[in-house]
């Protein structure tokens, strides 16, 4: 199953599969990774949050805008890249238009 939904929205294969099967998906924001905590605390908290969601029987879907696309569900490599990135913009609904 392709993770691509459209030219501006991308679901990870795991999130797309969970949604298609009606499984629980929990959205997690990426603010702690990019702005809330310093490296490496930020990645540790993000991974622990995703693990807690999985332990509860749901699929975690960390959300971030990367490369001009809204990504719902990040890979470990994407989480790590965002956690170490400098100068990440903080976005709101007003910025997405």
mmCIF file of N, CA, C and O in Angstrom:
data_model
loop_
_atom_site.group_PDB
_atom_site.id
_atom_site.type_symbol
_atom_site.label_atom_id
_atom_site.label_comp_id
_atom_site.label_asym_id
_atom_site.label_seq_id
_atom_site.Cartn_x
_atom_site.Cartn_y
_atom_site.Cartn_z
ATOM 1 N N UNK A 1 0.844 -1.180 0.000
ATOM 2 C CA UNK A 1 0.000 0.000 0.000
ATOM 3 C C UNK A 1 0.882 1.233 0.000
ATOM 4 O O UNK A 1 1.781 1.377 0.806
ATOM 5 N N UNK A 2 0.632 2.117 -0.889
ATOM 6 C CA UNK A 2 1.409 3.347 -0.984
ATOM 7 C C UNK A 2 1.051 4.280 0.158
ATOM 8 O O UNK A 2 -0.099 4.382 0.556
ATOM 9 N N UNK A 3 2.059 4.989 0.684
ATOM 10 C CA UNK A 3 1.806 5.946 1.734
ATOM 11 C C UNK A 3 1.329 7.288 1.211
ATOM 12 O O UNK A 3 0.845 8.112 1.952
ATOM 13 N N UNK A 4 1.446 7.518 -0.099
ATOM 14 C CA UNK A 4 1.115 8.814 -0.676
ATOM 15 C C UNK A 4 -0.394 8.993 -0.779
ATOM 16 O O UNK A 4 -1.096 8.131 -1.272
ATOM 17 N N UNK A 5 -0.899 10.120 -0.311
ATOM 18 C CA UNK A 5 -2.316 10.427 -0.398
ATOM 19 C C UNK A 5 -2.565 11.477 -1.467
ATOM 20 O O UNK A 5 -3.497 11.379 -2.236
ATOM 21 N N UNK A 6 -1.729 12.478 -1.519
ATOM 22 C CA UNK A 6 -1.863 13.542 -2.509
ATOM 23 C C UNK A 6 -0.523 14.235 -2.641
ATOM 24 O O UNK A 6 0.452 13.841 -2.018
ATOM 25 N N UNK A 7 -0.503 15.290 -3.435
ATOM 26 C CA UNK A 7 0.759 15.998 -3.638
ATOM 27 C C UNK A 7 1.193 16.804 -2.416
ATOM 28 O O UNK A 7 2.337 17.217 -2.335
ATOM 29 N N UNK A 8 0.310 17.014 -1.456
ATOM 30 C CA UNK A 8 0.667 17.809 -0.284
ATOM 31 C C UNK A 8 0.539 17.041 1.036
ATOM 32 O O UNK A 8 0.927 17.526 2.079
ATOM 33 N N UNK A 9 -0.010 15.838 0.995
ATOM 34 C CA UNK A 9 -0.232 15.057 2.207
ATOM 35 C C UNK A 9 0.327 13.658 2.017
ATOM 36 O O UNK A 9 0.068 13.013 0.999
ATOM 37 N N UNK A 10 1.096 13.199 2.993
ATOM 38 C CA UNK A 10 1.693 11.878 2.909
ATOM 39 C C UNK A 10 1.429 11.112 4.196
ATOM 40 O O UNK A 10 1.769 11.589 5.279
ATOM 41 N N UNK A 11 0.820 9.952 4.074
ATOM 42 C CA UNK A 11 0.625 9.061 5.206
ATOM 43 C C UNK A 11 1.706 7.994 5.162
ATOM 44 O O UNK A 11 1.995 7.459 4.090
ATOM 45 N N UNK A 12 2.252 7.663 6.322
ATOM 46 C CA UNK A 12 3.198 6.551 6.355
ATOM 47 C C UNK A 12 2.419 5.281 6.011
ATOM 48 O O UNK A 12 1.197 5.213 6.213
ATOM 49 N N UNK A 13 3.094 4.276 5.486
ATOM 50 C CA UNK A 13 2.393 3.020 5.185
ATOM 51 C C UNK A 13 1.678 2.443 6.408
ATOM 52 O O UNK A 13 0.559 1.933 6.296
ATOM 53 N N UNK A 14 2.298 2.543 7.588
ATOM 54 C CA UNK A 14 1.669 2.016 8.804
ATOM 55 C C UNK A 14 0.382 2.761 9.153
ATOM 56 O O UNK A 14 -0.632 2.145 9.502
ATOM 57 N N UNK A 15 0.406 4.084 9.053
ATOM 58 C CA UNK A 15 -0.785 4.884 9.346
ATOM 59 C C UNK A 15 -1.866 4.618 8.300
ATOM 60 O O UNK A 15 -3.036 4.433 8.644
ATOM 61 N N UNK A 16 -1.489 4.572 7.036
ATOM 62 C CA UNK A 16 -2.463 4.313 5.972
ATOM 63 C C UNK A 16 -3.132 2.958 6.180
ATOM 64 O O UNK A 16 -4.357 2.828 6.032
ATOM 65 N N UNK A 17 -2.361 1.951 6.538
ATOM 66 C CA UNK A 17 -2.900 0.614 6.766
ATOM 67 C C UNK A 17 -3.852 0.601 7.963
ATOM 68 O O UNK A 17 -4.928 -0.004 7.907
ATOM 69 N N UNK A 18 -3.458 1.279 9.036
ATOM 70 C CA UNK A 18 -4.308 1.341 10.228
ATOM 71 C C UNK A 18 -5.626 2.035 9.928
ATOM 72 O O UNK A 18 -6.693 1.570 10.343
ATOM 73 N N UNK A 19 -5.569 3.135 9.202
ATOM 74 C CA UNK A 19 -6.800 3.851 8.855
ATOM 75 C C UNK A 19 -7.696 3.005 7.961
ATOM 76 O O UNK A 19 -8.916 2.971 8.150
ATOM 77 N N UNK A 20 -7.096 2.307 7.010
ATOM 78 C CA UNK A 20 -7.877 1.468 6.087
ATOM 79 C C UNK A 20 -8.559 0.323 6.820
ATOM 80 O O UNK A 20 -9.670 -0.082 6.435
ATOM 81 N N UNK A 21 -7.937 -0.184 7.870
ATOM 82 C CA UNK A 21 -8.512 -1.312 8.598
ATOM 83 C C UNK A 21 -9.389 -0.882 9.772
ATOM 84 O O UNK A 21 -9.967 -1.719 10.458
ATOM 85 N N UNK A 22 -9.459 0.425 10.022
ATOM 86 C CA UNK A 22 -10.272 0.928 11.127
ATOM 87 C C UNK A 22 -9.590 0.837 12.475
ATOM 88 O O UNK A 22 -10.239 0.967 13.512
ATOM 89 N N UNK A 23 -8.293 0.611 12.475
ATOM 90 C CA UNK A 23 -7.541 0.553 13.733
ATOM 91 C C UNK A 23 -7.354 1.950 14.309
ATOM 92 O O UNK A 23 -7.421 2.947 13.593
ATOM 93 N N UNK A 24 -7.081 1.999 15.597
ATOM 94 C CA UNK A 24 -6.886 3.277 16.276
ATOM 95 C C UNK A 24 -5.568 3.914 15.860
ATOM 96 O O UNK A 24 -4.540 3.249 15.775
ATOM 97 N N UNK A 25 -5.620 5.215 15.613
ATOM 98 C CA UNK A 25 -4.445 6.011 15.273
ATOM 99 C C UNK A 25 -4.443 7.223 16.201
ATOM 100 O O UNK A 25 -5.470 7.879 16.373
ATOM 101 N N UNK A 26 -3.286 7.508 16.806
ATOM 102 C CA UNK A 26 -3.160 8.645 17.717
ATOM 103 C C UNK A 26 -2.209 9.662 17.099
ATOM 104 O O UNK A 26 -1.044 9.348 16.824
ATOM 105 N N UNK A 27 -2.707 10.862 16.871
ATOM 106 C CA UNK A 27 -1.878 11.937 16.324
ATOM 107 C C UNK A 27 -0.991 12.511 17.423
ATOM 108 O O UNK A 27 -1.447 12.775 18.531
ATOM 109 N N UNK A 28 0.280 12.683 17.086
ATOM 110 C CA UNK A 28 1.256 13.284 17.996
ATOM 111 C C UNK A 28 1.892 14.468 17.274
ATOM 112 O O UNK A 28 2.299 14.341 16.125
ATOM 113 N N UNK A 29 1.975 15.598 17.946
ATOM 114 C CA UNK A 29 2.582 16.748 17.294
ATOM 115 C C UNK A 29 4.102 16.671 17.377
ATOM 116 O O UNK A 29 4.654 16.008 18.251
ATOM 117 N N UNK A 30 4.758 17.358 16.480
ATOM 118 C CA UNK A 30 6.220 17.307 16.405
ATOM 119 C C UNK A 30 6.892 18.472 17.132
ATOM 120 O O UNK A 30 8.110 18.616 17.072
ATOM 121 N N UNK A 31 6.140 19.263 17.864
ATOM 122 C CA UNK A 31 6.697 20.436 18.535
ATOM 123 C C UNK A 31 7.798 20.083 19.525
ATOM 124 O O UNK A 31 8.811 20.777 19.597
ATOM 125 N N UNK A 32 7.619 19.006 20.285
ATOM 126 C CA UNK A 32 8.670 18.631 21.245
ATOM 127 C C UNK A 32 9.976 18.311 20.539
ATOM 128 O O UNK A 32 11.052 18.597 21.050
ATOM 129 N N UNK A 33 9.879 17.711 19.370
ATOM 130 C CA UNK A 33 11.088 17.388 18.602
ATOM 131 C C UNK A 33 11.792 18.636 18.111
ATOM 132 O O UNK A 33 13.006 18.774 18.231
ATOM 133 N N UNK A 34 11.029 19.535 17.536
ATOM 134 C CA UNK A 34 11.618 20.685 16.855
ATOM 135 C C UNK A 34 11.843 21.902 17.751
ATOM 136 O O UNK A 34 12.744 22.687 17.488
ATOM 137 N N UNK A 35 11.027 22.060 18.794
ATOM 138 C CA UNK A 35 11.090 23.301 19.572
ATOM 139 C C UNK A 35 11.073 23.126 21.082
ATOM 140 O O UNK A 35 11.499 24.018 21.797
ATOM 141 N N UNK A 36 10.545 22.014 21.581
ATOM 142 C CA UNK A 36 10.285 21.895 23.009
ATOM 143 C C UNK A 36 11.440 21.463 23.872
ATOM 144 O O UNK A 36 11.594 21.940 24.992
ATOM 145 N N UNK A 37 12.251 20.556 23.360
ATOM 146 C CA UNK A 37 13.326 19.997 24.171
ATOM 147 C C UNK A 37 14.625 19.959 23.368
ATOM 148 O O UNK A 37 14.592 19.834 22.146
ATOM 149 N N UNK A 38 15.766 20.011 24.054
ATOM 150 C CA UNK A 38 17.047 19.929 23.342
ATOM 151 C C UNK A 38 17.367 18.483 22.958
ATOM 152 O O UNK A 38 16.845 17.529 23.540
ATOM 153 N N UNK A 39 18.253 18.336 21.963
ATOM 154 C CA UNK A 39 18.767 17.020 21.579
ATOM 155 C C UNK A 39 19.638 16.515 22.722
ATOM 156 O O UNK A 39 20.374 17.315 23.297
ATOM 157 N N UNK A 40 19.634 15.287 23.140
ATOM 158 C CA UNK A 40 18.871 14.150 22.651
ATOM 159 C C UNK A 40 17.588 13.893 23.428
ATOM 160 O O UNK A 40 16.888 12.912 23.175
ATOM 161 N N UNK A 41 17.265 14.784 24.379
ATOM 162 C CA UNK A 41 16.035 14.589 25.159
ATOM 163 C C UNK A 41 14.805 14.547 24.254
ATOM 164 O O UNK A 41 13.869 13.781 24.494
ATOM 165 N N UNK A 42 14.803 15.376 23.204
ATOM 166 C CA UNK A 42 13.634 15.461 22.330
ATOM 167 C C UNK A 42 13.346 14.139 21.628
ATOM 168 O O UNK A 42 12.203 13.695 21.575
ATOM 169 N N UNK A 43 14.358 13.474 21.111
ATOM 170 C CA UNK A 43 14.124 12.211 20.409
ATOM 171 C C UNK A 43 13.727 11.126 21.402
ATOM 172 O O UNK A 43 12.879 10.271 21.093
ATOM 173 N N UNK A 44 14.302 11.152 22.599
ATOM 174 C CA UNK A 44 13.941 10.164 23.615
ATOM 175 C C UNK A 44 12.472 10.289 24.005
ATOM 176 O O UNK A 44 11.761 9.282 24.122
ATOM 177 N N UNK A 45 11.988 11.507 24.185
ATOM 178 C CA UNK A 45 10.585 11.730 24.536
ATOM 179 C C UNK A 45 9.676 11.324 23.373
ATOM 180 O O UNK A 45 8.635 10.696 23.572
ATOM 181 N N UNK A 46 10.066 11.659 22.154
ATOM 182 C CA UNK A 46 9.254 11.305 20.988
ATOM 183 C C UNK A 46 9.133 9.791 20.848
ATOM 184 O O UNK A 46 8.033 9.261 20.626
ATOM 185 N N UNK A 47 10.243 9.081 20.981
ATOM 186 C CA UNK A 47 10.214 7.626 20.858
ATOM 187 C C UNK A 47 9.439 6.987 22.005
ATOM 188 O O UNK A 47 8.692 6.016 21.794
ATOM 189 N N UNK A 48 9.574 7.533 23.211
ATOM 190 C CA UNK A 48 8.816 7.017 24.356
ATOM 191 C C UNK A 48 7.319 7.257 24.172
ATOM 192 O O UNK A 48 6.498 6.392 24.512
ATOM 193 N N UNK A 49 6.962 8.410 23.607
ATOM 194 C CA UNK A 49 5.553 8.717 23.351
ATOM 195 C C UNK A 49 4.977 7.735 22.335
ATOM 196 O O UNK A 49 3.867 7.210 22.509
ATOM 197 N N UNK A 50 5.712 7.500 21.261
ATOM 198 C CA UNK A 50 5.245 6.551 20.254
ATOM 199 C C UNK A 50 5.133 5.146 20.844
ATOM 200 O O UNK A 50 4.187 4.420 20.556
ATOM 201 N N UNK A 51 6.080 4.760 21.694
ATOM 202 C CA UNK A 51 6.038 3.440 22.328
ATOM 203 C C UNK A 51 4.816 3.306 23.236
ATOM 204 O O UNK A 51 4.163 2.259 23.253
ATOM 205 N N UNK A 52 4.483 4.364 23.966
ATOM 206 C CA UNK A 52 3.310 4.336 24.847
ATOM 207 C C UNK A 52 2.027 4.168 24.036
ATOM 208 O O UNK A 52 1.123 3.429 24.438
ATOM 209 N N UNK A 53 1.957 4.833 22.885
ATOM 210 C CA UNK A 53 0.777 4.686 22.016
ATOM 211 C C UNK A 53 0.677 3.245 21.530
ATOM 212 O O UNK A 53 -0.392 2.632 21.558
ATOM 213 N N UNK A 54 1.798 2.672 21.106
ATOM 214 C CA UNK A 54 1.812 1.276 20.634
ATOM 215 C C UNK A 54 1.406 0.310 21.748
ATOM 216 O O UNK A 54 0.661 -0.636 21.511
ATOM 217 N N UNK A 55 1.899 0.551 22.966
ATOM 218 C CA UNK A 55 1.564 -0.318 24.101
ATOM 219 C C UNK A 55 0.071 -0.270 24.409
ATOM 220 O O UNK A 55 -0.475 -1.215 24.974
ATOM 221 N N UNK A 56 -0.576 0.807 24.036
ATOM 222 C CA UNK A 56 -2.015 0.944 24.245
ATOM 223 C C UNK A 56 -2.823 0.330 23.104
ATOM 224 O O UNK A 56 -4.050 0.390 23.113
ATOM 225 N N UNK A 57 -2.128 -0.196 22.107
ATOM 226 C CA UNK A 57 -2.816 -0.869 21.010
ATOM 227 C C UNK A 57 -3.161 0.010 19.827
ATOM 228 O O UNK A 57 -3.926 -0.393 18.952
ATOM 229 N N UNK A 58 -2.600 1.207 19.776
ATOM 230 C CA UNK A 58 -2.881 2.128 18.664
ATOM 231 C C UNK A 58 -1.602 2.366 17.861
ATOM 232 O O UNK A 58 -0.509 1.980 18.267
ATOM 233 N N UNK A 59 -1.763 3.005 16.735
ATOM 234 C CA UNK A 59 -0.643 3.354 15.861
ATOM 235 C C UNK A 59 -0.322 4.835 16.061
ATOM 236 O O UNK A 59 -1.208 5.683 15.928
ATOM 237 N N UNK A 60 0.927 5.171 16.392
ATOM 238 C CA UNK A 60 1.292 6.580 16.543
ATOM 239 C C UNK A 60 1.444 7.242 15.178
ATOM 240 O O UNK A 60 1.907 6.620 14.215
ATOM 241 N N UNK A 61 1.034 8.486 15.111
ATOM 242 C CA UNK A 61 1.136 9.252 13.866
ATOM 243 C C UNK A 61 1.691 10.636 14.201
ATOM 244 O O UNK A 61 0.934 11.598 14.344
ATOM 245 N N UNK A 62 3.004 10.730 14.337
ATOM 246 C CA UNK A 62 3.623 12.028 14.566
ATOM 247 C C UNK A 62 3.484 12.838 13.279
ATOM 248 O O UNK A 62 3.719 12.322 12.193
ATOM 249 N N UNK A 63 3.081 14.095 13.414
ATOM 250 C CA UNK A 63 2.765 14.936 12.264
ATOM 251 C C UNK A 63 3.769 16.073 12.158
ATOM 252 O O UNK A 63 4.069 16.744 13.147
ATOM 253 N N UNK A 64 4.287 16.277 10.940
ATOM 254 C CA UNK A 64 5.228 17.367 10.687
ATOM 255 C C UNK A 64 5.145 17.768 9.219
ATOM 256 O O UNK A 64 4.800 16.955 8.363
ATOM 257 N N UNK A 65 5.461 19.021 8.941
ATOM 258 C CA UNK A 65 5.591 19.480 7.561
ATOM 259 C C UNK A 65 7.063 19.377 7.212
ATOM 260 O O UNK A 65 7.910 19.993 7.852
ATOM 261 N N UNK A 66 7.342 18.571 6.202
ATOM 262 C CA UNK A 66 8.723 18.355 5.764
ATOM 263 C C UNK A 66 8.743 18.392 4.245
ATOM 264 O O UNK A 66 7.932 17.721 3.597
ATOM 265 N N UNK A 67 9.631 19.199 3.697
ATOM 266 C CA UNK A 67 9.733 19.278 2.246
ATOM 267 C C UNK A 67 8.467 19.785 1.579
ATOM 268 O O UNK A 67 8.157 19.384 0.462
ATOM 269 N N UNK A 68 7.726 20.635 2.279
ATOM 270 C CA UNK A 68 6.514 21.206 1.715
ATOM 271 C C UNK A 68 5.303 20.283 1.744
ATOM 272 O O UNK A 68 4.273 20.597 1.164
ATOM 273 N N UNK A 69 5.422 19.147 2.416
ATOM 274 C CA UNK A 69 4.320 18.180 2.508
ATOM 275 C C UNK A 69 3.991 17.917 3.972
ATOM 276 O O UNK A 69 4.888 17.878 4.816
ATOM 277 N N UNK A 70 2.723 17.700 4.256
ATOM 278 C CA UNK A 70 2.305 17.304 5.592
ATOM 279 C C UNK A 70 2.500 15.789 5.688
ATOM 280 O O UNK A 70 1.907 15.037 4.920
ATOM 281 N N UNK A 71 3.352 15.384 6.607
ATOM 282 C CA UNK A 71 3.621 13.958 6.824
ATOM 283 C C UNK A 71 2.883 13.511 8.083
ATOM 284 O O UNK A 71 3.052 14.109 9.148
ATOM 285 N N UNK A 72 2.088 12.474 7.948
ATOM 286 C CA UNK A 72 1.354 11.905 9.072
ATOM 287 C C UNK A 72 1.931 10.521 9.318
ATOM 288 O O UNK A 72 1.694 9.596 8.546
ATOM 289 N N UNK A 73 2.726 10.431 10.381
ATOM 290 C CA UNK A 73 3.455 9.202 10.668
ATOM 291 C C UNK A 73 4.864 9.340 10.127
ATOM 292 O O UNK A 73 5.071 9.365 8.924
ATOM 293 N N UNK A 74 5.830 9.479 11.015
ATOM 294 C CA UNK A 74 7.219 9.661 10.608
ATOM 295 C C UNK A 74 8.016 8.393 10.871
ATOM 296 O O UNK A 74 7.787 7.690 11.858
ATOM 297 N N UNK A 75 8.974 8.124 10.001
ATOM 298 C CA UNK A 75 9.898 7.012 10.211
ATOM 299 C C UNK A 75 10.872 7.405 11.315
ATOM 300 O O UNK A 75 10.991 8.587 11.683
ATOM 301 N N UNK A 76 11.611 6.421 11.832
ATOM 302 C CA UNK A 76 12.625 6.730 12.844
ATOM 303 C C UNK A 76 13.661 7.707 12.292
ATOM 304 O O UNK A 76 14.109 8.606 12.993
ATOM 305 N N UNK A 77 14.029 7.540 11.021
ATOM 306 C CA UNK A 77 15.012 8.442 10.404
ATOM 307 C C UNK A 77 14.453 9.860 10.305
ATOM 308 O O UNK A 77 15.174 10.835 10.540
ATOM 309 N N UNK A 78 13.171 9.997 9.961
ATOM 310 C CA UNK A 78 12.556 11.332 9.880
ATOM 311 C C UNK A 78 12.451 11.961 11.263
ATOM 312 O O UNK A 78 12.690 13.162 11.427
ATOM 313 N N UNK A 79 12.092 11.169 12.268
ATOM 314 C CA UNK A 79 12.046 11.684 13.637
ATOM 315 C C UNK A 79 13.419 12.193 14.060
ATOM 316 O O UNK A 79 13.545 13.291 14.600
ATOM 317 N N UNK A 80 14.441 11.418 13.778
ATOM 318 C CA UNK A 80 15.797 11.790 14.151
ATOM 319 C C UNK A 80 16.264 13.046 13.416
ATOM 320 O O UNK A 80 16.864 13.942 14.011
ATOM 321 N N UNK A 81 15.968 13.114 12.116
ATOM 322 C CA UNK A 81 16.364 14.280 11.332
ATOM 323 C C UNK A 81 15.694 15.548 11.873
ATOM 324 O O UNK A 81 16.336 16.586 12.035
ATOM 325 N N UNK A 82 14.411 15.469 12.194
ATOM 326 C CA UNK A 82 13.686 16.620 12.733
ATOM 327 C C UNK A 82 14.214 16.985 14.123
ATOM 328 O O UNK A 82 14.351 18.164 14.449
ATOM 329 N N UNK A 83 14.538 15.979 14.912
ATOM 330 C CA UNK A 83 15.042 16.233 16.270
ATOM 331 C C UNK A 83 16.367 16.978 16.268
ATOM 332 O O UNK A 83 16.650 17.744 17.184
ATOM 333 N N UNK A 84 17.178 16.776 15.246
ATOM 334 C CA UNK A 84 18.492 17.416 15.185
ATOM 335 C C UNK A 84 18.527 18.654 14.293
ATOM 336 O O UNK A 84 19.553 19.335 14.224
ATOM 337 N N UNK A 85 17.437 18.959 13.621
ATOM 338 C CA UNK A 85 17.405 20.085 12.678
ATOM 339 C C UNK A 85 17.501 21.428 13.408
ATOM 340 O O UNK A 85 17.019 21.575 14.527
ATOM 341 N N UNK A 86 18.108 22.371 12.758
ATOM 342 C CA UNK A 86 18.220 23.742 13.275
ATOM 343 C C UNK A 86 17.304 24.660 12.471
ATOM 344 O O UNK A 86 17.115 24.472 11.272
ATOM 345 N N UNK A 87 16.733 25.656 13.108
ATOM 346 C CA UNK A 87 15.939 26.656 12.412
ATOM 347 C C UNK A 87 14.619 26.153 11.861
ATOM 348 O O UNK A 87 14.128 26.682 10.866
ATOM 349 N N UNK A 88 14.027 25.152 12.497
ATOM 350 C CA UNK A 88 12.746 24.617 12.031
ATOM 351 C C UNK A 88 11.648 25.644 12.303
ATOM 352 O O UNK A 88 11.552 26.189 13.405
ATOM 353 N N UNK A 89 10.835 25.912 11.293
ATOM 354 C CA UNK A 89 9.732 26.860 11.457
ATOM 355 C C UNK A 89 8.634 26.243 12.304
ATOM 356 O O UNK A 89 8.340 25.063 12.195
ATOM 357 N N UNK A 90 8.035 27.060 13.148
ATOM 358 C CA UNK A 90 6.874 26.635 13.917
ATOM 359 C C UNK A 90 5.640 27.054 13.122
ATOM 360 O O UNK A 90 5.482 28.230 12.794
ATOM 361 N N UNK A 91 4.814 26.086 12.768
ATOM 362 C CA UNK A 91 3.677 26.361 11.884
ATOM 363 C C UNK A 91 2.345 26.249 12.626
ATOM 364 O O UNK A 91 2.212 25.486 13.562
ATOM 365 N N UNK A 92 1.377 27.022 12.126
ATOM 366 C CA UNK A 92 -0.004 26.929 12.611
ATOM 367 C C UNK A 92 -0.910 26.872 11.376
ATOM 368 O O UNK A 92 -0.432 26.930 10.245
ATOM 369 N N UNK A 93 -2.192 26.774 11.605
ATOM 370 C CA UNK A 93 -3.137 26.747 10.471
ATOM 371 C C UNK A 93 -2.947 27.943 9.555
ATOM 372 O O UNK A 93 -3.064 27.830 8.344
ATOM 373 N N UNK A 94 -2.636 29.079 10.115
ATOM 374 C CA UNK A 94 -2.466 30.293 9.297
ATOM 375 C C UNK A 94 -1.278 30.181 8.340
ATOM 376 O O UNK A 94 -1.280 30.788 7.271
ATOM 377 N N UNK A 95 -0.272 29.388 8.708
ATOM 378 C CA UNK A 95 0.924 29.247 7.890
ATOM 379 C C UNK A 95 0.754 28.226 6.774
ATOM 380 O O UNK A 95 1.529 28.226 5.821
ATOM 381 N N UNK A 96 -0.203 27.334 6.890
ATOM 382 C CA UNK A 96 -0.341 26.235 5.950
ATOM 383 C C UNK A 96 -1.031 26.615 4.655
ATOM 384 O O UNK A 96 -0.881 25.912 3.656
ATOM 385 N N UNK A 97 -1.760 27.687 4.658
ATOM 386 C CA UNK A 97 -2.450 28.100 3.423
ATOM 387 C C UNK A 97 -1.447 28.472 2.369
ATOM 388 O O UNK A 97 -1.558 28.221 1.222
#
